[in-house]
């Protein structure tokens, strides 16, 4: 009997990738806080998760039946959206609010750690099941 990691690990395997990509976007926002005209961006977590889960489902039903077929990709690229600024324009067109970005980055890091811990417990459970404990 084969193990289905999509079923065994649930949503947590997808959240790690999304949280990691969001951390990069938020770090980019903070790095460009003084860049004139830079528009803060963010990842829509719900939409990205739905896309990642949809890709996982579609990979299960697609089969490569010919050597000329392209291999399916497990990578997803969440759509980046521009953030609505919380502060008035300072005249340079930059929409990065450093305090908001730091808070978002910290929240994302905590949620990333939670996903890592959930995955860790899932793997521990799978290991126990395989060992027959």
Tab-separated table of N, CA, C and O in Angstrom:
chain	number	residue	atom	x	y	z
A	1	UNK	N	0.846	-1.180	0.000
A	1	UNK	CA	0.000	0.000	0.000
A	1	UNK	C	0.890	1.241	0.000
A	1	UNK	O	1.753	1.412	0.848
A	2	UNK	N	0.683	2.109	-0.962
A	2	UNK	CA	1.485	3.326	-1.100
A	2	UNK	C	0.968	4.418	-0.162
A	2	UNK	O	-0.221	4.502	0.118
A	3	UNK	N	1.904	5.223	0.309
A	3	UNK	CA	1.546	6.334	1.182
A	3	UNK	C	1.274	7.559	0.325
A	3	UNK	O	2.088	7.930	-0.514
A	4	UNK	N	0.135	8.180	0.523
A	4	UNK	CA	-0.179	9.428	-0.162
A	4	UNK	C	0.230	10.577	0.758
A	4	UNK	O	-0.417	10.827	1.773
A	5	UNK	N	1.309	11.255	0.389
A	5	UNK	CA	1.786	12.343	1.236
A	5	UNK	C	0.807	13.508	1.251
A	5	UNK	O	0.699	14.214	2.247
A	6	UNK	N	0.080	13.699	0.157
A	6	UNK	CA	-0.924	14.768	0.147
A	6	UNK	C	-1.985	14.508	1.205
A	6	UNK	O	-2.435	15.414	1.890
A	7	UNK	N	-2.380	13.244	1.344
A	7	UNK	CA	-3.389	12.914	2.348
A	7	UNK	C	-2.771	12.861	3.744
A	7	UNK	O	-3.378	13.301	4.720
A	8	UNK	N	-1.571	12.326	3.849
A	8	UNK	CA	-0.934	12.158	5.160
A	8	UNK	C	-0.515	13.482	5.786
A	8	UNK	O	-0.622	13.669	6.997
A	9	UNK	N	-0.021	14.409	4.964
A	9	UNK	CA	0.503	15.666	5.500
A	9	UNK	C	-0.508	16.793	5.499
A	9	UNK	O	-0.314	17.802	6.170
A	10	UNK	N	-1.555	16.638	4.737
A	10	UNK	CA	-2.607	17.652	4.717
A	10	UNK	C	-2.131	18.969	4.132
A	10	UNK	O	-1.278	19.023	3.256
A	11	UNK	N	-2.649	20.020	4.672
A	11	UNK	CA	-2.403	21.359	4.152
A	11	UNK	C	-1.030	21.904	4.535
A	11	UNK	O	-0.520	22.815	3.914
A	12	UNK	N	-0.398	21.307	5.528
A	12	UNK	CA	0.831	21.869	6.091
A	12	UNK	C	2.002	21.885	5.119
A	12	UNK	O	2.839	22.769	5.181
A	13	UNK	N	2.059	20.909	4.222
A	13	UNK	CA	3.153	20.902	3.256
A	13	UNK	C	3.064	22.096	2.308
A	13	UNK	O	4.074	22.625	1.863
A	14	UNK	N	1.845	22.536	2.019
A	14	UNK	CA	1.667	23.675	1.120
A	14	UNK	C	1.913	25.001	1.840
A	14	UNK	O	2.419	25.946	1.242
A	15	UNK	N	1.554	25.058	3.110
A	15	UNK	CA	1.700	26.321	3.834
A	15	UNK	C	3.166	26.721	3.987
A	15	UNK	O	3.478	27.908	3.985
A	16	UNK	N	4.061	25.744	4.091
A	16	UNK	CA	5.481	26.073	4.228
A	16	UNK	C	5.997	26.851	3.023
A	16	UNK	O	6.686	27.860	3.168
A	17	UNK	N	5.661	26.379	1.844
A	17	UNK	CA	6.120	27.060	0.633
A	17	UNK	C	5.545	28.455	0.502
A	17	UNK	O	6.254	29.397	0.124
A	18	UNK	N	4.282	28.587	0.829
A	18	UNK	CA	3.622	29.888	0.723
A	18	UNK	C	4.200	30.859	1.752
A	18	UNK	O	4.486	32.019	1.438
A	19	UNK	N	4.374	30.393	2.982
A	19	UNK	CA	4.949	31.250	4.030
A	19	UNK	C	6.375	31.668	3.671
A	19	UNK	O	6.779	32.798	3.922
A	20	UNK	N	7.131	30.754	3.090
A	20	UNK	CA	8.501	31.071	2.686
A	20	UNK	C	8.509	32.142	1.600
A	20	UNK	O	9.283	33.109	1.667
A	21	UNK	N	7.647	31.986	0.607
A	21	UNK	CA	7.587	32.991	-0.461
A	21	UNK	C	7.106	34.336	0.089
A	21	UNK	O	7.608	35.382	-0.300
A	22	UNK	N	6.150	34.306	1.012
A	22	UNK	CA	5.656	35.555	1.587
A	22	UNK	C	6.760	36.259	2.379
A	22	UNK	O	6.855	37.488	2.355
A	23	UNK	N	7.594	35.493	3.067
A	23	UNK	CA	8.713	36.091	3.805
A	23	UNK	C	9.645	36.829	2.849
A	23	UNK	O	10.121	37.934	3.168
A	24	UNK	N	9.881	36.256	1.679
A	24	UNK	CA	10.737	36.922	0.695
A	24	UNK	C	10.112	38.229	0.206
A	24	UNK	O	10.804	39.233	0.043
A	25	UNK	N	8.817	38.203	-0.029
A	25	UNK	CA	8.117	39.404	-0.515
A	25	UNK	C	8.154	40.499	0.552
A	25	UNK	O	8.431	41.665	0.247
A	26	UNK	N	7.880	40.137	1.798
A	26	UNK	CA	7.890	41.118	2.879
A	26	UNK	C	9.293	41.677	3.104
A	26	UNK	O	9.460	42.881	3.337
A	27	UNK	N	10.306	40.826	3.002
A	27	UNK	CA	11.687	41.296	3.140
A	27	UNK	C	12.037	42.250	2.000
A	27	UNK	O	12.724	43.257	2.215
A	28	UNK	N	11.554	41.958	0.820
A	28	UNK	CA	11.782	42.847	-0.326
A	28	UNK	C	11.121	44.204	-0.093
A	28	UNK	O	11.697	45.251	-0.418
A	29	UNK	N	9.918	44.178	0.471
A	29	UNK	CA	9.243	45.437	0.794
A	29	UNK	C	10.075	46.264	1.763
A	29	UNK	O	10.266	47.470	1.569
A	30	UNK	N	10.593	45.613	2.806
A	30	UNK	CA	11.384	46.345	3.798
A	30	UNK	C	12.691	46.858	3.195
A	30	UNK	O	13.136	47.955	3.528
A	31	UNK	N	13.284	46.085	2.310
A	31	UNK	CA	14.538	46.505	1.680
A	31	UNK	C	14.328	47.717	0.770
A	31	UNK	O	15.247	48.499	0.557
A	32	UNK	N	13.120	47.860	0.252
A	32	UNK	CA	12.827	48.960	-0.667
A	32	UNK	C	12.030	50.085	-0.010
A	32	UNK	O	11.371	50.870	-0.699
A	33	UNK	N	12.094	50.178	1.299
A	33	UNK	CA	11.318	51.186	2.027
A	33	UNK	C	11.686	52.606	1.630
A	33	UNK	O	10.853	53.508	1.714
A	34	UNK	N	12.914	52.818	1.190
A	34	UNK	CA	13.360	54.163	0.816
A	34	UNK	C	13.461	54.357	-0.695
A	34	UNK	O	13.977	55.376	-1.151
A	35	UNK	N	12.983	53.384	-1.464
A	35	UNK	CA	13.046	53.473	-2.923
A	35	UNK	C	11.862	54.281	-3.439
A	35	UNK	O	10.707	53.874	-3.255
A	36	UNK	N	12.109	55.412	-4.077
A	36	UNK	CA	10.991	56.215	-4.600
A	36	UNK	C	10.165	55.431	-5.622
A	36	UNK	O	10.708	54.737	-6.479
A	37	UNK	N	8.862	55.504	-5.470
A	37	UNK	CA	7.947	54.861	-6.404
A	37	UNK	C	7.717	53.382	-6.165
A	37	UNK	O	6.934	52.759	-6.881
A	38	UNK	N	8.374	52.803	-5.168
A	38	UNK	CA	8.189	51.363	-4.906
A	38	UNK	C	6.817	51.134	-4.275
A	38	UNK	O	6.410	51.832	-3.353
A	39	UNK	N	6.110	50.138	-4.777
A	39	UNK	CA	4.779	49.787	-4.256
A	39	UNK	C	4.892	48.490	-3.465
A	39	UNK	O	5.381	47.480	-3.973
A	40	UNK	N	4.452	48.532	-2.206
A	40	UNK	CA	4.497	47.351	-1.353
A	40	UNK	C	3.599	46.264	-1.919
A	40	UNK	O	2.496	46.528	-2.392
A	41	UNK	N	4.105	45.014	-1.863
A	41	UNK	CA	3.351	43.877	-2.368
A	41	UNK	C	3.171	42.853	-1.261
A	41	UNK	O	3.855	42.881	-0.247
A	42	UNK	N	2.236	41.934	-1.489
A	42	UNK	CA	1.999	40.867	-0.530
A	42	UNK	C	1.393	39.682	-1.260
A	42	UNK	O	0.929	39.804	-2.391
A	43	UNK	N	1.390	38.542	-0.593
A	43	UNK	CA	0.816	37.317	-1.130
A	43	UNK	C	-0.549	37.116	-0.498
A	43	UNK	O	-0.694	37.220	0.717
A	44	UNK	N	-1.561	36.833	-1.316
A	44	UNK	CA	-2.881	36.488	-0.809
A	44	UNK	C	-2.822	35.022	-0.387
A	44	UNK	O	-2.841	34.118	-1.229
A	45	UNK	N	-2.715	34.789	0.929
A	45	UNK	CA	-2.481	33.438	1.441
A	45	UNK	C	-3.593	32.475	1.047
A	45	UNK	O	-3.317	31.355	0.607
A	46	UNK	N	-4.839	32.875	1.182
A	46	UNK	CA	-5.948	31.970	0.866
A	46	UNK	C	-5.933	31.567	-0.609
A	46	UNK	O	-6.118	30.398	-0.943
A	47	UNK	N	-5.710	32.533	-1.489
A	47	UNK	CA	-5.676	32.232	-2.922
A	47	UNK	C	-4.477	31.345	-3.262
A	47	UNK	O	-4.597	30.406	-4.059
A	48	UNK	N	-3.324	31.621	-2.649
A	48	UNK	CA	-2.129	30.827	-2.909
A	48	UNK	C	-2.304	29.393	-2.406
A	48	UNK	O	-1.885	28.439	-3.068
A	49	UNK	N	-2.940	29.233	-1.254
A	49	UNK	CA	-3.174	27.902	-0.713
A	49	UNK	C	-4.132	27.124	-1.607
A	49	UNK	O	-3.917	25.947	-1.886
A	50	UNK	N	-5.182	27.781	-2.062
A	50	UNK	CA	-6.123	27.128	-2.970
A	50	UNK	C	-5.416	26.710	-4.254
A	50	UNK	O	-5.648	25.610	-4.776
A	51	UNK	N	-4.532	27.558	-4.773
A	51	UNK	CA	-3.785	27.236	-5.985
A	51	UNK	C	-2.851	26.051	-5.735
A	51	UNK	O	-2.764	25.140	-6.551
A	52	UNK	N	-2.163	26.048	-4.609
A	52	UNK	CA	-1.234	24.960	-4.296
A	52	UNK	C	-1.974	23.640	-4.133
A	52	UNK	O	-1.533	22.603	-4.624
A	53	UNK	N	-3.114	23.670	-3.465
A	53	UNK	CA	-3.895	22.449	-3.294
A	53	UNK	C	-4.476	21.993	-4.623
A	53	UNK	O	-4.553	20.802	-4.891
A	54	UNK	N	-4.866	22.929	-5.452
A	54	UNK	CA	-5.381	22.585	-6.779
A	54	UNK	C	-4.313	21.936	-7.634
A	54	UNK	O	-4.581	20.979	-8.363
A	55	UNK	N	-3.077	22.429	-7.551
A	55	UNK	CA	-1.968	21.827	-8.289
A	55	UNK	C	-1.706	20.411	-7.795
A	55	UNK	O	-1.406	19.525	-8.584
A	56	UNK	N	-1.828	20.188	-6.499
A	56	UNK	CA	-1.604	18.853	-5.951
A	56	UNK	C	-2.659	17.882	-6.460
A	56	UNK	O	-2.355	16.746	-6.819
A	57	UNK	N	-3.912	18.320	-6.527
A	57	UNK	CA	-4.991	17.465	-7.010
A	57	UNK	C	-4.804	17.174	-8.486
A	57	UNK	O	-4.956	16.047	-8.939
A	58	UNK	N	-4.452	18.203	-9.277
A	58	UNK	CA	-4.296	17.991	-10.713
A	58	UNK	C	-3.113	17.081	-11.014
A	58	UNK	O	-3.136	16.334	-11.980
A	59	UNK	N	-2.050	17.094	-10.203
A	59	UNK	CA	-0.910	16.206	-10.410
A	59	UNK	C	-1.301	14.758	-10.197
A	59	UNK	O	-0.752	13.862	-10.809
A	60	UNK	N	-2.274	14.512	-9.320
A	60	UNK	CA	-2.676	13.140	-9.054
A	60	UNK	C	-3.408	12.530	-10.248
A	60	UNK	O	-3.360	11.336	-10.457
A	61	UNK	N	-4.084	13.332	-11.032
A	61	UNK	CA	-4.901	12.822	-12.115
A	61	UNK	C	-4.210	12.870	-13.470
A	61	UNK	O	-4.718	12.311	-14.422
A	62	UNK	N	-3.069	13.528	-13.577
A	62	UNK	CA	-2.363	13.624	-14.839
A	62	UNK	C	-1.279	12.563	-14.901
A	62	UNK	O	-0.567	12.336	-13.933
A	63	UNK	N	-1.192	11.928	-16.051
A	63	UNK	CA	-0.160	10.927	-16.238
A	63	UNK	C	0.633	11.250	-17.493
A	63	UNK	O	0.069	11.697	-18.497
A	64	UNK	N	1.914	11.029	-17.435
A	64	UNK	CA	2.785	11.252	-18.596
A	64	UNK	C	2.750	9.962	-19.408
A	64	UNK	O	3.356	8.961	-19.042
A	65	UNK	N	2.018	9.967	-20.511
A	65	UNK	CA	1.829	8.768	-21.305
A	65	UNK	C	2.725	8.702	-22.527
A	65	UNK	O	2.708	7.726	-23.245
A	66	UNK	N	3.498	9.746	-22.769
A	66	UNK	CA	4.378	9.787	-23.926
A	66	UNK	C	5.662	10.492	-23.524
A	66	UNK	O	5.637	11.427	-22.721
A	67	UNK	N	6.771	10.078	-24.089
A	67	UNK	CA	8.063	10.666	-23.762
A	67	UNK	C	8.168	12.129	-24.139
A	67	UNK	O	9.016	12.850	-23.627
A	68	UNK	N	7.297	12.601	-25.049
A	68	UNK	CA	7.341	13.994	-25.490
A	68	UNK	C	6.504	14.926	-24.610
A	68	UNK	O	6.524	16.122	-24.800
A	69	UNK	N	5.764	14.353	-23.678
A	69	UNK	CA	4.950	15.177	-22.774
A	69	UNK	C	5.855	15.907	-21.790
A	69	UNK	O	6.888	15.390	-21.378
A	70	UNK	N	5.426	17.091	-21.410
A	70	UNK	CA	6.160	17.843	-20.404
A	70	UNK	C	5.834	17.295	-19.026
A	70	UNK	O	4.683	16.975	-18.729
A	71	UNK	N	6.835	17.212	-18.192
A	71	UNK	CA	6.617	16.733	-16.827
A	71	UNK	C	5.855	17.794	-16.047
A	71	UNK	O	6.092	18.988	-16.194
A	72	UNK	N	4.941	17.348	-15.196
A	72	UNK	CA	4.177	18.275	-14.356
A	72	UNK	C	5.084	18.903	-13.321
A	72	UNK	O	6.027	18.289	-12.844
A	73	UNK	N	4.805	20.117	-12.981
A	73	UNK	CA	5.615	20.825	-12.003
A	73	UNK	C	4.884	20.873	-10.675
A	73	UNK	O	3.692	21.141	-10.618
A	74	UNK	N	5.621	20.621	-9.608
A	74	UNK	CA	5.011	20.713	-8.283
A	74	UNK	C	5.150	22.128	-7.723
A	74	UNK	O	4.674	22.417	-6.642
A	75	UNK	N	5.849	22.991	-8.463
A	75	UNK	CA	6.036	24.356	-7.993
A	75	UNK	C	4.801	25.203	-8.327
A	75	UNK	O	4.158	24.992	-9.338
A	76	UNK	N	4.520	26.113	-7.491
A	76	UNK	CA	3.443	27.061	-7.731
A	76	UNK	C	4.005	28.450	-7.497
A	76	UNK	O	4.982	28.633	-6.794
A	77	UNK	N	3.404	29.406	-8.127
A	77	UNK	CA	3.866	30.778	-7.906
A	77	UNK	C	2.648	31.618	-7.555
A	77	UNK	O	1.851	31.951	-8.419
A	78	UNK	N	2.484	31.912	-6.274
A	78	UNK	CA	1.333	32.702	-5.871
A	78	UNK	C	1.367	34.091	-6.513
A	78	UNK	O	2.428	34.660	-6.722
A	79	UNK	N	0.193	34.557	-6.831
A	79	UNK	CA	0.082	35.879	-7.447
A	79	UNK	C	0.376	36.950	-6.409
A	79	UNK	O	-0.184	36.948	-5.320
A	80	UNK	N	1.276	37.855	-6.769
A	80	UNK	CA	1.586	38.967	-5.877
A	80	UNK	C	0.590	40.086	-6.128
A	80	UNK	O	0.270	40.402	-7.263
A	81	UNK	N	0.124	40.654	-5.042
A	81	UNK	CA	-0.819	41.766	-5.143
A	81	UNK	C	-0.211	42.979	-4.461
A	81	UNK	O	0.591	42.850	-3.541
A	82	UNK	N	-0.618	44.147	-4.919
A	82	UNK	CA	-0.131	45.375	-4.293
A	82	UNK	C	-0.932	45.626	-3.029
A	82	UNK	O	-2.134	45.389	-2.978
A	83	UNK	N	-0.238	46.079	-2.001
A	83	UNK	CA	-0.878	46.349	-0.729
A	83	UNK	C	-1.504	47.740	-0.744
A	83	UNK	O	-0.931	48.689	-1.268
A	84	UNK	N	-2.674	47.859	-0.150
A	84	UNK	CA	-3.329	49.159	-0.011
A	84	UNK	C	-2.610	49.908	1.105
A	84	UNK	O	-2.505	49.403	2.224
A	85	UNK	N	-2.079	51.099	0.815
A	85	UNK	CA	-1.299	51.810	1.841
A	85	UNK	C	-2.158	52.270	3.014
A	85	UNK	O	-3.306	52.657	2.846
A	86	UNK	N	-1.566	52.212	4.211
A	86	UNK	CA	-2.231	52.661	5.439
A	86	UNK	C	-1.927	54.114	5.747
A	86	UNK	O	-2.537	54.703	6.624
A	87	UNK	N	-0.948	54.658	5.060
A	87	UNK	CA	-0.481	56.008	5.359
A	87	UNK	C	-0.630	56.892	4.120
A	87	UNK	O	-0.675	56.403	3.011
A	88	UNK	N	-0.705	58.185	4.312
A	88	UNK	CA	-0.786	59.079	3.143
A	88	UNK	C	0.538	59.086	2.387
A	88	UNK	O	1.594	58.811	2.939
A	89	UNK	N	0.457	59.385	1.107
A	89	UNK	CA	1.645	59.444	0.265
A	89	UNK	C	2.573	60.553	0.751
A	89	UNK	O	2.146	61.676	0.998
A	90	UNK	N	3.854	60.220	0.893
A	90	UNK	CA	4.837	61.196	1.373
A	90	UNK	C	5.440	62.008	0.235
A	90	UNK	O	6.334	62.804	0.473
A	91	UNK	N	4.960	61.788	-0.966
A	91	UNK	CA	5.440	62.561	-2.105
A	91	UNK	C	6.357	61.807	-3.029
A	91	UNK	O	6.553	62.192	-4.167
A	92	UNK	N	6.931	60.679	-2.561
A	92	UNK	CA	7.835	59.931	-3.431
A	92	UNK	C	7.160	58.720	-4.080
A	92	UNK	O	7.767	58.000	-4.844
A	93	UNK	N	5.891	58.462	-3.750
A	93	UNK	CA	5.150	57.357	-4.356
A	93	UNK	C	5.407	56.005	-3.723
A	93	UNK	O	4.875	54.998	-4.167
A	94	UNK	N	6.210	55.942	-2.674
A	94	UNK	CA	6.509	54.694	-1.993
A	94	UNK	C	5.374	54.366	-1.022
A	94	UNK	O	4.953	55.222	-0.252
A	95	UNK	N	4.883	53.107	-1.043
A	95	UNK	CA	3.758	52.728	-0.185
A	95	UNK	C	4.154	51.789	0.954
A	95	UNK	O	3.298	51.195	1.590
A	96	UNK	N	5.449	51.650	1.215
A	96	UNK	CA	5.917	50.751	2.276
A	96	UNK	C	5.788	51.435	3.632
A	96	UNK	O	6.288	52.533	3.837
A	97	UNK	N	5.096	50.769	4.560
A	97	UNK	CA	4.992	51.211	5.948
A	97	UNK	C	5.826	50.230	6.765
A	97	UNK	O	5.433	49.076	6.961
A	98	UNK	N	6.998	50.654	7.206
A	98	UNK	CA	7.948	49.753	7.863
A	98	UNK	C	7.362	49.048	9.081
A	98	UNK	O	7.605	47.866	9.284
A	99	UNK	N	6.594	49.752	9.872
A	99	UNK	CA	6.027	49.119	11.065
A	99	UNK	C	5.069	47.995	10.666
A	99	UNK	O	5.103	46.907	11.229
A	100	UNK	N	4.242	48.253	9.697
A	100	UNK	CA	3.311	47.235	9.206
A	100	UNK	C	4.053	46.050	8.594
A	100	UNK	O	3.680	44.891	8.812
A	101	UNK	N	5.113	46.330	7.849
A	101	UNK	CA	5.899	45.260	7.216
A	101	UNK	C	6.584	44.390	8.266
A	101	UNK	O	6.593	43.167	8.158
A	102	UNK	N	7.149	45.021	9.295
A	102	UNK	CA	7.802	44.257	10.370
A	102	UNK	C	6.790	43.370	11.090
A	102	UNK	O	7.069	42.205	11.399
A	103	UNK	N	5.617	43.935	11.382
A	103	UNK	CA	4.578	43.148	12.050
A	103	UNK	C	4.136	41.972	11.183
A	103	UNK	O	3.965	40.853	11.680
A	104	UNK	N	3.944	42.215	9.893
A	104	UNK	CA	3.540	41.146	8.978
A	104	UNK	C	4.627	40.080	8.876
A	104	UNK	O	4.336	38.885	8.827
A	105	UNK	N	5.885	40.512	8.843
A	105	UNK	CA	6.997	39.568	8.743
A	105	UNK	C	7.065	38.693	9.997
A	105	UNK	O	7.238	37.469	9.898
A	106	UNK	N	6.901	39.297	11.157
A	106	UNK	CA	6.933	38.543	12.408
A	106	UNK	C	5.772	37.552	12.478
A	106	UNK	O	5.959	36.386	12.835
A	107	UNK	N	4.576	38.007	12.129
A	107	UNK	CA	3.405	37.126	12.132
A	107	UNK	C	3.621	35.956	11.176
A	107	UNK	O	3.324	34.802	11.498
A	108	UNK	N	4.145	36.234	9.995
A	108	UNK	CA	4.409	35.193	9.008
A	108	UNK	C	5.443	34.198	9.538
A	108	UNK	O	5.313	32.994	9.336
A	109	UNK	N	6.475	34.691	10.218
A	109	UNK	CA	7.504	33.810	10.772
A	109	UNK	C	6.919	32.885	11.842
A	109	UNK	O	7.260	31.692	11.897
A	110	UNK	N	6.042	33.412	12.673
A	110	UNK	CA	5.393	32.580	13.692
A	110	UNK	C	4.514	31.511	13.052
A	110	UNK	O	4.504	30.353	13.487
A	111	UNK	N	3.797	31.888	12.013
A	111	UNK	CA	2.939	30.919	11.322
A	111	UNK	C	3.773	29.880	10.581
A	111	UNK	O	3.384	28.714	10.486
A	112	UNK	N	4.920	30.281	10.065
A	112	UNK	CA	5.839	29.332	9.431
A	112	UNK	C	6.308	28.299	10.453
A	112	UNK	O	6.309	27.098	10.187
A	113	UNK	N	6.705	28.776	11.638
A	113	UNK	CA	7.147	27.863	12.691
A	113	UNK	C	6.038	26.896	13.108
A	113	UNK	O	6.299	25.719	13.355
A	114	UNK	N	4.815	27.389	13.172
A	114	UNK	CA	3.689	26.519	13.517
A	114	UNK	C	3.515	25.427	12.464
A	114	UNK	O	3.292	24.254	12.805
A	115	UNK	N	3.640	25.785	11.189
A	115	UNK	CA	3.528	24.792	10.121
A	115	UNK	C	4.640	23.763	10.204
A	115	UNK	O	4.415	22.567	9.974
A	116	UNK	N	5.854	24.204	10.537
A	116	UNK	CA	6.977	23.273	10.690
A	116	UNK	C	6.686	22.290	11.824
A	116	UNK	O	6.916	21.084	11.701
A	117	UNK	N	6.149	22.793	12.911
A	117	UNK	CA	5.835	21.908	14.044
A	117	UNK	C	4.715	20.922	13.717
A	117	UNK	O	4.771	19.762	14.109
A	118	UNK	N	3.694	21.384	12.979
A	118	UNK	CA	2.637	20.468	12.564
A	118	UNK	C	3.208	19.372	11.662
A	118	UNK	O	2.885	18.194	11.819
A	119	UNK	N	4.057	19.752	10.709
A	119	UNK	CA	4.667	18.759	9.829
A	119	UNK	C	5.548	17.798	10.608
A	119	UNK	O	5.554	16.590	10.333
A	120	UNK	N	6.283	18.316	11.559
A	120	UNK	CA	7.124	17.470	12.392
A	120	UNK	C	6.289	16.409	13.105
A	120	UNK	O	6.649	15.232	13.124
A	121	UNK	N	5.167	16.822	13.662
A	121	UNK	CA	4.317	15.851	14.363
A	121	UNK	C	3.707	14.845	13.383
A	121	UNK	O	3.560	13.666	13.722
A	122	UNK	N	3.387	15.281	12.166
A	122	UNK	CA	2.863	14.359	11.153
A	122	UNK	C	3.920	13.312	10.791
A	122	UNK	O	3.617	12.130	10.690
A	123	UNK	N	5.167	13.755	10.587
A	123	UNK	CA	6.241	12.821	10.250
A	123	UNK	C	6.531	11.867	11.399
A	123	UNK	O	6.817	10.687	11.183
A	124	UNK	N	6.464	12.354	12.617
A	124	UNK	CA	6.663	11.473	13.772
A	124	UNK	C	5.572	10.411	13.819
A	124	UNK	O	5.846	9.244	14.112
A	125	UNK	N	4.339	10.816	13.528
A	125	UNK	CA	3.248	9.849	13.496
A	125	UNK	C	3.419	8.816	12.389
A	125	UNK	O	3.167	7.617	12.594
A	126	UNK	N	3.858	9.265	11.215
A	126	UNK	CA	4.104	8.327	10.114
A	126	UNK	C	5.231	7.367	10.458
A	126	UNK	O	5.167	6.158	10.153
A	127	UNK	N	6.273	7.875	11.106
A	127	UNK	CA	7.398	7.025	11.497
A	127	UNK	C	6.942	5.962	12.486
A	127	UNK	O	7.309	4.775	12.360
A	128	UNK	N	6.131	6.339	13.449
A	128	UNK	CA	5.607	5.374	14.420
A	128	UNK	C	4.743	4.322	13.720
A	128	UNK	O	4.819	3.132	14.033
A	129	UNK	N	3.928	4.755	12.763
A	129	UNK	CA	3.070	3.819	12.043
A	129	UNK	C	3.900	2.817	11.233
A	129	UNK	O	3.583	1.622	11.176
A	130	UNK	N	4.971	3.306	10.600
A	130	UNK	CA	5.820	2.423	9.810
A	130	UNK	C	6.591	1.437	10.689
A	130	UNK	O	6.832	0.313	10.279
A	131	UNK	N	6.964	1.884	11.874
A	131	UNK	CA	7.695	1.006	12.792
A	131	UNK	C	6.746	0.064	13.530
A	131	UNK	O	7.184	-0.888	14.160
A	132	UNK	N	5.455	0.342	13.482
A	132	UNK	CA	4.479	-0.504	14.155
A	132	UNK	C	4.387	-0.234	15.645
A	132	UNK	O	4.033	-1.107	16.421
A	133	UNK	N	4.691	0.957	16.049
A	133	UNK	CA	4.648	1.314	17.486
A	133	UNK	C	3.254	1.704	17.911
A	133	UNK	O	2.463	2.229	17.241
